[in-house]
Coordinates of C-alpha atoms in Angstrom, one line a residue:
X668 CA 82.8 -45.6 -20.8
X669 CA 82.2 -48.6 -18.5
X670 CA 85.9 -48.8 -17.6
X671 CA 87.0 -47.6 -14.2
X672 CA 90.4 -46.5 -15.5
X673 CA 90.7 -44.2 -18.6
X674 CA 91.9 -46.1 -21.7
X675 CA 95.7 -45.7 -22.4
X676 CA 96.6 -44.8 -25.9
X677 CA 100.0 -45.3 -27.7
X678 CA 100.4 -43.1 -30.7
X679 CA 103.0 -43.6 -33.4
X680 CA 103.6 -41.1 -36.2
X681 CA 105.0 -41.9 -39.7
X682 CA 105.8 -39.5 -42.5
X683 CA 105.9 -35.7 -42.8
X684 CA 105.8 -32.7 -40.5
X685 CA 102.1 -32.3 -41.2
X686 CA 101.6 -35.8 -39.6
X687 CA 103.6 -34.7 -36.6
X688 CA 101.3 -31.7 -36.2
X689 CA 98.2 -33.9 -36.7
X690 CA 99.3 -36.2 -34.0
X691 CA 99.5 -33.2 -31.7
X692 CA 95.9 -32.5 -32.6
X693 CA 94.9 -36.1 -32.0
X694 CA 96.5 -36.1 -28.5
X695 CA 94.6 -32.9 -27.7
X696 CA 91.2 -34.2 -28.9
X697 CA 91.5 -37.5 -27.1
X698 CA 92.8 -36.0 -23.9
X699 CA 89.8 -33.7 -23.8
X700 CA 87.6 -36.9 -23.8
X701 CA 89.4 -38.6 -20.9
X702 CA 92.0 -40.7 -22.7
X703 CA 95.5 -40.8 -21.4
X704 CA 98.7 -41.4 -23.4
X705 CA 101.6 -43.9 -22.8
X706 CA 104.9 -44.3 -24.5
X707 CA 104.8 -48.0 -23.6
X708 CA 102.8 -49.9 -26.2
X709 CA 102.8 -53.0 -24.0
X710 CA 100.6 -51.1 -21.5
X711 CA 98.3 -49.6 -24.1
X712 CA 94.6 -50.4 -24.5
X713 CA 94.7 -48.6 -27.9
X714 CA 97.5 -48.3 -30.4
X715 CA 97.1 -45.7 -33.1
X716 CA 99.3 -45.2 -36.2
X717 CA 99.2 -41.8 -37.9
X718 CA 100.2 -42.7 -41.4
X719 CA 101.7 -41.3 -44.6
X720 CA 100.8 -42.5 -48.1
X721 CA 103.3 -40.3 -49.9
X722 CA 106.6 -42.1 -49.4
X723 CA 106.9 -45.8 -49.9
X724 CA 109.3 -46.1 -46.9
X725 CA 106.7 -44.8 -44.5
X726 CA 104.0 -46.9 -46.2
X727 CA 106.1 -50.1 -45.7
X728 CA 106.8 -49.2 -42.0
X729 CA 103.1 -49.1 -41.2
X730 CA 102.5 -52.6 -42.7
X731 CA 105.5 -53.9 -40.8
X732 CA 104.1 -52.5 -37.5
X733 CA 100.7 -53.9 -38.2
X734 CA 102.3 -57.3 -38.7
X735 CA 104.1 -56.9 -35.3
X736 CA 100.8 -56.1 -33.6
X737 CA 99.1 -59.4 -34.6
X738 CA 100.9 -61.3 -31.9
X739 CA 100.2 -58.6 -29.3
X740 CA 96.5 -58.5 -30.1
X741 CA 96.3 -62.3 -29.7
X742 CA 97.6 -61.9 -26.1
X743 CA 95.1 -59.4 -24.8
X744 CA 92.2 -57.0 -25.7
X745 CA 93.6 -54.2 -27.9
X746 CA 92.1 -51.6 -30.3
X747 CA 94.3 -50.9 -33.3
X748 CA 93.7 -47.8 -35.3
X749 CA 95.1 -46.5 -38.6
X750 CA 94.8 -42.7 -39.0
X751 CA 95.8 -40.2 -41.6
X752 CA 96.7 -40.6 -45.3
X753 CA 96.8 -44.4 -45.6
X754 CA 93.5 -44.7 -43.8
X755 CA 92.0 -42.3 -46.4
X756 CA 93.7 -43.6 -49.5
X757 CA 93.8 -47.3 -48.8
X758 CA 90.6 -47.7 -46.8
X759 CA 89.2 -50.5 -49.0
X760 CA 92.6 -52.4 -48.9
X761 CA 93.0 -52.0 -45.2
X762 CA 89.4 -53.0 -44.5
X763 CA 89.7 -56.1 -46.6
X764 CA 93.2 -57.3 -45.9
X765 CA 93.9 -56.2 -42.3
X766 CA 91.3 -57.7 -40.0
X767 CA 93.2 -56.6 -36.9
X768 CA 92.5 -52.9 -37.7
X769 CA 89.5 -51.8 -35.6
X770 CA 89.5 -48.0 -36.4
X771 CA 90.1 -46.1 -39.6
X772 CA 90.1 -42.3 -39.5
X773 CA 91.2 -39.9 -42.3
X774 CA 92.9 -36.6 -41.7
X775 CA 89.6 -34.7 -41.7
X776 CA 87.9 -37.1 -39.2
X777 CA 90.0 -36.7 -36.0
X778 CA 87.1 -35.1 -34.1
X779 CA 85.3 -38.5 -34.4
X780 CA 88.1 -40.5 -32.8
X781 CA 86.8 -40.5 -29.2
X782 CA 83.6 -42.0 -30.4
X783 CA 85.2 -44.4 -32.8
X784 CA 87.6 -45.8 -30.2
X785 CA 84.9 -46.1 -27.6
X786 CA 82.6 -48.0 -29.9
X787 CA 85.5 -50.3 -31.0
X788 CA 86.3 -51.1 -27.3
X789 CA 82.6 -51.8 -26.6
X790 CA 82.4 -54.0 -29.7
X791 CA 85.4 -56.0 -28.4
X792 CA 83.9 -56.4 -25.0
X793 CA 80.7 -57.7 -26.6
X794 CA 82.5 -60.0 -29.0
X795 CA 81.1 -58.3 -32.1
X796 CA 84.4 -56.9 -33.5
X797 CA 82.8 -54.3 -35.8
X798 CA 85.2 -52.0 -37.5
X799 CA 84.7 -48.2 -37.0
X800 CA 85.4 -45.9 -39.9
X801 CA 85.3 -42.1 -40.6
X802 CA 87.1 -41.3 -43.9
X803 CA 85.1 -38.5 -45.4
X804 CA 87.0 -35.5 -46.7
X805 CA 85.8 -32.1 -45.7
X806 CA 85.8 -28.7 -47.6
X807 CA 85.9 -26.8 -44.3
X808 CA 87.8 -28.7 -41.5
X809 CA 90.9 -26.9 -40.4
X810 CA 90.9 -27.8 -36.6
X811 CA 91.3 -24.0 -36.0
X812 CA 89.8 -24.3 -32.5
X813 CA 92.0 -27.2 -31.4
X814 CA 95.1 -26.3 -29.4
X815 CA 97.8 -28.9 -30.3
X816 CA 99.1 -31.0 -27.4
X817 CA 102.9 -30.4 -28.0
X818 CA 105.7 -32.3 -26.4
X819 CA 109.0 -30.8 -25.2
X820 CA 111.2 -29.2 -27.8
X821 CA 112.2 -25.9 -29.3
X822 CA 110.1 -26.0 -32.5
X823 CA 106.4 -25.8 -32.7
X824 CA 104.7 -26.9 -36.0
X825 CA 101.7 -24.8 -37.0
X826 CA 99.6 -25.8 -40.0
X827 CA 98.3 -22.7 -41.8
X828 CA 96.2 -24.6 -44.3
X829 CA 95.1 -28.1 -45.2
X830 CA 94.7 -29.9 -48.5
X831 CA 96.1 -29.1 -51.9
X832 CA 94.8 -28.0 -55.3
X833 CA 98.0 -28.6 -57.3
X834 CA 97.3 -32.2 -58.4
X835 CA 100.9 -33.0 -59.2
X836 CA 100.6 -36.3 -61.0
X837 CA 102.8 -38.3 -58.7
X838 CA 101.2 -37.0 -55.5
X839 CA 98.3 -38.5 -53.5
X840 CA 97.8 -35.5 -51.1
X841 CA 94.7 -34.0 -52.9
X842 CA 93.0 -37.4 -52.5
X843 CA 94.0 -38.0 -48.9
X844 CA 93.8 -34.5 -47.5
X845 CA 91.2 -32.9 -49.8
X846 CA 91.0 -29.5 -51.4
X847 CA 93.0 -26.5 -50.3
X848 CA 91.6 -24.4 -47.4
X849 CA 93.3 -21.7 -45.3
X850 CA 93.0 -21.1 -41.6
X851 CA 92.0 -17.7 -40.2
X852 CA 95.1 -15.7 -39.6
X853 CA 94.0 -14.6 -36.1
X854 CA 93.9 -18.3 -35.0
X855 CA 97.3 -19.0 -36.4
X856 CA 98.9 -15.9 -34.7
X857 CA 97.1 -16.9 -31.4
X858 CA 98.5 -20.4 -31.7
X859 CA 102.0 -18.9 -32.2
X860 CA 101.5 -16.8 -29.0
X861 CA 100.4 -19.9 -27.1
X862 CA 103.5 -21.8 -28.4
X863 CA 105.7 -18.9 -27.2
X864 CA 104.0 -18.9 -23.8
X865 CA 104.8 -22.7 -23.6
X866 CA 108.5 -22.0 -24.1
X867 CA 108.9 -22.8 -27.8
X868 CA 111.4 -20.6 -29.5
X869 CA 110.9 -21.5 -33.1
X870 CA 107.7 -21.8 -35.2
X871 CA 107.6 -23.7 -38.5
X872 CA 104.5 -22.9 -40.6
X873 CA 103.2 -25.9 -42.6
X874 CA 101.2 -26.3 -45.8
X875 CA 101.3 -28.4 -48.9
X876 CA 101.9 -25.2 -50.7
X877 CA 102.2 -22.3 -48.2
X878 CA 102.4 -19.6 -50.8
X879 CA 98.8 -20.5 -51.8
X880 CA 97.6 -19.3 -48.4
X881 CA 94.8 -16.8 -48.7
X882 CA 92.3 -15.6 -46.1
X883 CA 90.5 -12.3 -46.9
X884 CA 93.3 -9.7 -47.6
X885 CA 95.9 -11.9 -45.9
X886 CA 98.5 -13.7 -48.1
X887 CA 101.3 -15.9 -46.8
X888 CA 103.9 -13.1 -46.7
X889 CA 101.7 -11.0 -44.4
X890 CA 101.0 -14.1 -42.2
X891 CA 104.7 -15.0 -42.0
X892 CA 105.6 -11.5 -40.8
X893 CA 102.8 -11.5 -38.2
X894 CA 104.0 -14.7 -36.7
X895 CA 107.6 -13.5 -36.7
X896 CA 106.5 -10.5 -34.8
X897 CA 105.1 -12.6 -31.9
X898 CA 107.2 -11.8 -28.7
X899 CA 109.3 -14.7 -27.5
X900 CA 109.7 -16.4 -30.8
X901 CA 113.3 -16.3 -32.0
X902 CA 112.9 -18.0 -35.4
X903 CA 110.2 -18.7 -38.0
X904 CA 110.5 -21.2 -40.8
X905 CA 108.1 -22.5 -43.4
X906 CA 107.6 -25.4 -45.7
X907 CA 107.0 -25.9 -48.5
X908 CA 106.5 -23.3 -51.1
X909 CA 105.8 -24.2 -54.8
X910 CA 108.0 -22.7 -57.4
X911 CA 105.0 -21.9 -59.7
X912 CA 103.8 -19.0 -57.5
X913 CA 106.6 -17.6 -55.3
X914 CA 105.6 -14.0 -54.9
X915 CA 108.1 -11.1 -54.5
X916 CA 106.4 -10.2 -51.2
X917 CA 107.4 -13.5 -49.7
X918 CA 111.0 -13.2 -50.7
X919 CA 111.0 -9.6 -49.3
X920 CA 109.7 -10.9 -46.0
X921 CA 112.4 -13.6 -45.8
X922 CA 115.2 -11.1 -46.7
X923 CA 114.1 -8.2 -44.5
X924 CA 112.7 -9.7 -41.3
X925 CA 115.5 -10.7 -38.8
X926 CA 113.5 -13.6 -37.3
X927 CA 112.5 -15.2 -40.6
X928 CA 115.1 -17.8 -41.3
X929 CA 117.3 -17.4 -44.4
X930 CA 116.4 -20.8 -45.7
X931 CA 114.0 -21.8 -48.5
X932 CA 113.1 -25.3 -49.3
X933 CA 112.2 -25.2 -53.0
X934 CA 111.2 -28.6 -54.5
X935 CA 112.3 -29.0 -58.1
X936 CA 111.4 -32.8 -58.6
X937 CA 113.0 -32.9 -62.0
X938 CA 115.3 -30.8 -64.3
X939 CA 113.7 -31.9 -67.5
X940 CA 110.8 -30.0 -69.1
X941 CA 109.0 -33.1 -70.5
X942 CA 109.1 -34.9 -67.1
X943 CA 108.0 -31.7 -65.3
X944 CA 105.1 -31.5 -67.7
X945 CA 104.1 -35.2 -67.0
X946 CA 104.4 -34.4 -63.3
X947 CA 102.1 -31.4 -63.8
X948 CA 104.5 -29.1 -62.0
X949 CA 103.4 -26.1 -64.2
X950 CA 106.8 -24.5 -64.4
X951 CA 109.7 -25.1 -66.8
X952 CA 113.4 -25.7 -66.0
X953 CA 114.3 -22.1 -67.1
X954 CA 111.5 -20.6 -65.0
X955 CA 112.7 -22.5 -62.0
X956 CA 116.3 -21.4 -62.6
X957 CA 115.2 -17.8 -63.0
X958 CA 113.5 -18.0 -59.6
X959 CA 116.7 -19.3 -58.1
X960 CA 118.6 -16.4 -59.6
X961 CA 116.0 -14.0 -58.3
X962 CA 116.3 -15.4 -54.7
X963 CA 120.1 -15.4 -54.7
X964 CA 120.2 -11.9 -56.2
X965 CA 118.1 -10.7 -53.2
X966 CA 119.9 -12.8 -50.6
X967 CA 123.3 -14.3 -51.8
X968 CA 123.9 -16.2 -48.6
X969 CA 120.5 -17.9 -48.4
X970 CA 120.4 -21.6 -48.0
X971 CA 118.5 -23.4 -50.7
X972 CA 117.3 -27.1 -50.3
X973 CA 115.1 -29.2 -52.6
X974 CA 113.3 -32.4 -53.3
X975 CA 114.1 -34.6 -56.3
X976 CA 112.3 -37.7 -57.8
X977 CA 114.4 -40.1 -59.9
X978 CA 112.9 -42.6 -62.2
X979 CA 109.5 -41.1 -62.9
X980 CA 107.4 -42.8 -65.6
X981 CA 109.2 -43.0 -68.9
X982 CA 112.2 -40.9 -67.7
X983 CA 115.1 -41.6 -70.1
X984 CA 118.8 -41.5 -69.4
X985 CA 119.2 -38.1 -71.1
X986 CA 116.2 -36.7 -69.2
X987 CA 117.7 -37.9 -65.9
X988 CA 121.0 -36.2 -67.0
X989 CA 119.1 -32.9 -67.1
X990 CA 118.2 -33.3 -63.4
X991 CA 121.8 -34.2 -62.6
X992 CA 123.0 -31.1 -64.4
X993 CA 120.5 -28.9 -62.6
X994 CA 121.8 -30.0 -59.3
X995 CA 125.3 -29.2 -60.5
X996 CA 124.2 -25.7 -61.6
X997 CA 122.1 -24.7 -58.6
X998 CA 124.4 -26.3 -56.0
X999 CA 121.8 -26.7 -53.2
X1000 CA 123.0 -27.0 -49.6
X1001 CA 121.0 -30.2 -49.3
X1002 CA 118.5 -32.3 -51.3
X1003 CA 116.0 -35.0 -50.4
X1004 CA 116.3 -37.5 -53.2
X1005 CA 113.6 -40.3 -53.8
X1006 CA 112.9 -43.1 -56.2
X1007 CA 109.6 -42.7 -57.9
X1008 CA 107.1 -45.1 -56.4
X1009 CA 103.6 -45.4 -57.8
X1010 CA 100.9 -44.3 -55.4
X1011 CA 97.3 -45.6 -55.7
X1012 CA 94.7 -43.1 -57.1
X1013 CA 97.3 -40.6 -58.4
X1014 CA 97.1 -39.3 -62.0
X1015 CA 100.4 -41.0 -62.8
X1016 CA 99.1 -44.3 -61.6
X1017 CA 96.0 -44.0 -63.7
X1018 CA 97.7 -42.8 -66.9
X1019 CA 101.2 -44.3 -67.2
X1020 CA 103.1 -47.5 -66.4
X1021 CA 105.8 -47.3 -63.7
X1022 CA 108.2 -48.5 -66.4
X1023 CA 111.7 -47.4 -65.2
X1024 CA 113.4 -50.6 -63.8
X1025 CA 114.1 -50.5 -60.0
X1026 CA 117.8 -51.1 -60.7
X1027 CA 117.9 -48.0 -62.9
X1028 CA 116.0 -45.9 -60.3
X1029 CA 118.5 -47.0 -57.6
X1030 CA 121.5 -46.1 -59.8
X1031 CA 120.0 -42.7 -60.5
X1032 CA 119.3 -42.0 -56.8
X1033 CA 122.9 -43.1 -55.9
X1034 CA 124.4 -40.8 -58.6
X1035 CA 122.3 -37.8 -57.4
X1036 CA 123.1 -38.5 -53.7
X1037 CA 126.9 -38.8 -54.4
X1038 CA 126.8 -35.5 -56.4
X1039 CA 124.8 -33.7 -53.7
X1040 CA 127.1 -35.1 -50.9
X1041 CA 130.1 -33.5 -52.7
X1042 CA 128.3 -30.2 -53.2
X1043 CA 127.0 -30.1 -49.6
X1044 CA 130.5 -30.7 -48.3
X1045 CA 131.8 -27.9 -50.5
X1046 CA 129.0 -25.6 -49.3
X1047 CA 129.7 -26.4 -45.7
X1048 CA 133.4 -25.7 -46.1
X1049 CA 132.5 -22.1 -46.8
X1050 CA 131.5 -21.8 -43.2
X1051 CA 134.9 -22.7 -41.8
X1052 CA 136.2 -19.9 -39.6
X1053 CA 132.9 -18.1 -39.5
X1054 CA 130.7 -17.4 -36.5
X1055 CA 127.0 -18.5 -36.5
X1056 CA 124.0 -18.0 -34.3
X1057 CA 122.7 -21.4 -33.3
X1058 CA 119.5 -22.4 -31.7
X1059 CA 120.2 -25.2 -29.2
X1060 CA 118.1 -28.4 -29.6
X1061 CA 119.6 -30.8 -27.2
X1062 CA 122.1 -33.7 -27.1
X1063 CA 123.9 -34.7 -30.2
X1064 CA 123.0 -38.1 -31.7
X1065 CA 126.5 -39.6 -31.3
X1066 CA 127.4 -38.4 -27.8
X1067 CA 125.7 -37.0 -24.7
X1068 CA 128.9 -35.0 -24.2
X1069 CA 128.0 -32.9 -27.2
X1070 CA 125.1 -30.6 -28.0
X1071 CA 123.5 -30.0 -31.3
X1072 CA 121.4 -27.2 -32.8
X1073 CA 120.5 -25.5 -36.1
X1074 CA 121.9 -22.5 -37.8
X1075 CA 119.7 -19.9 -39.3
X1076 CA 120.0 -21.7 -42.6
X1077 CA 118.8 -25.0 -41.0
X1078 CA 122.2 -26.7 -41.0
X1079 CA 123.0 -29.0 -38.1
X1080 CA 125.8 -27.7 -35.8
X1081 CA 127.5 -29.9 -33.2
X1082 CA 129.8 -28.8 -30.4
X1083 CA 131.3 -29.9 -27.0
X1084 CA 129.1 -29.1 -24.0
X1085 CA 132.3 -28.4 -22.1
X1086 CA 133.2 -25.7 -24.7
X1087 CA 129.7 -24.1 -24.7
X1088 CA 127.2 -25.3 -22.0
X1089 CA 123.7 -24.4 -23.1
X1090 CA 120.1 -25.5 -22.6
X1091 CA 117.6 -26.3 -25.4
X1092 CA 116.0 -23.1 -26.6
X1093 CA 119.0 -20.9 -26.0
X1094 CA 120.7 -19.0 -28.8
X1095 CA 124.5 -19.4 -28.8
X1096 CA 127.3 -17.9 -30.9
X1097 CA 129.7 -20.5 -32.2
X1098 CA 132.8 -20.6 -34.4
X1099 CA 132.9 -23.3 -37.1
X1100 CA 136.2 -25.2 -37.3
X1101 CA 135.3 -28.4 -39.2
X1102 CA 132.5 -29.9 -41.3
X1103 CA 131.1 -32.9 -43.0
X1104 CA 128.5 -32.9 -45.8
X1105 CA 125.7 -32.7 -43.3
X1106 CA 127.1 -31.2 -40.2
X1107 CA 129.1 -28.2 -39.0
X1108 CA 131.5 -28.7 -36.0
X1109 CA 131.9 -25.6 -33.8
X1110 CA 133.3 -24.3 -30.5
X1111 CA 133.2 -21.2 -28.4
X1112 CA 134.0 -18.0 -30.2
X1113 CA 136.8 -17.4 -27.7
X1114 CA 138.3 -20.9 -28.0
X1115 CA 141.8 -20.5 -29.5
X1116 CA 141.9 -24.2 -30.3
X1117 CA 139.1 -23.5 -32.8
X1118 CA 141.0 -23.7 -36.1
X1119 CA 139.7 -24.7 -39.5
X1120 CA 140.9 -28.2 -40.3
X1121 CA 141.7 -29.8 -43.6
X1122 CA 138.6 -31.8 -44.5

């Protein structure tokens, strides 16, 4: 580089946990090559957006940010890069409609970023303004040799695999992240040891379908236990498994290992068999409910959460009612509920019209959210008067006089710092005295003022 000072990079992340992890890889790869990072985009020479193409909200946020950058780019030299799933799935659209984008790099192309950014900066200096692109998918890239550049916190994300072979008809992941490939278990366990040495107390293992993990004679259950056995790690979580192939060995690991959290996120998406078939979920409503029964028979106190899509192509009122009734029957602790939004290049976008009116989708999402809020509140009331182990995360959102953390079941717990002073990463024992649908309120186990309230 001809510059005397290293280029300053501002990196923004949109979307899922895998994108958070990928941003840590990007920071590591660029730092190796002499780039430095800044939280102040006004000082940045390079602004990168690591994007998500799965959820419409994240998609819209990226376009809003790009619009905001136009004025900034008119004021001074600036390289703008779009990374990740949108760069992969919408490369033609971004190349044609967003002239301010200088760099496009897909999820398998982050090793090329130092070169792409350098060429883009040189192109600007020479007045040529040539876009730099690397959007090829790989059958082999896992970034196994790249140590993520993690920021402070108590949780370390670790991707155990990349890509997906499920081809759910609504999902763009196989087209943006490629086919499924698993990392070597030794590299994953070594990364967990490194995270523990850096002070992280919790590991969350990531994959589009973690129970498809395979490497030699290692399956995901064996890997999960190996990570949970790493000294210094207090808790291990994972997301997300697929209901179609949830092996008994994985449930046994969750139930038996004290450091594997008693929380399973089990996406259902729909409670109707015809819609599940259109979604290519490869399980039926009855098979899903049978798995829920199996899990709860093994661990009655386990926390179950899920994902639901409302308003999928051709979903009728009665078919939606099947989903509503499934939530009533399973009684999840929490659910992430989304309106169906058509994603370019998916099977659904190619085969069927997005024909459920937006008003109907919104009504269905509201109905499910209202139901789940009532169930979540009832679920949380069961914790009143109980004592929980909580991993401290930091200040509560609403007050710096309060701390927050997560229970083993991944439920948010809030308490007064005066009652229980503790630093992030510590484990504390707390008594629950109040709750909302999303939060447990707690105090010291010895606090006599800690009484269950009427809520």
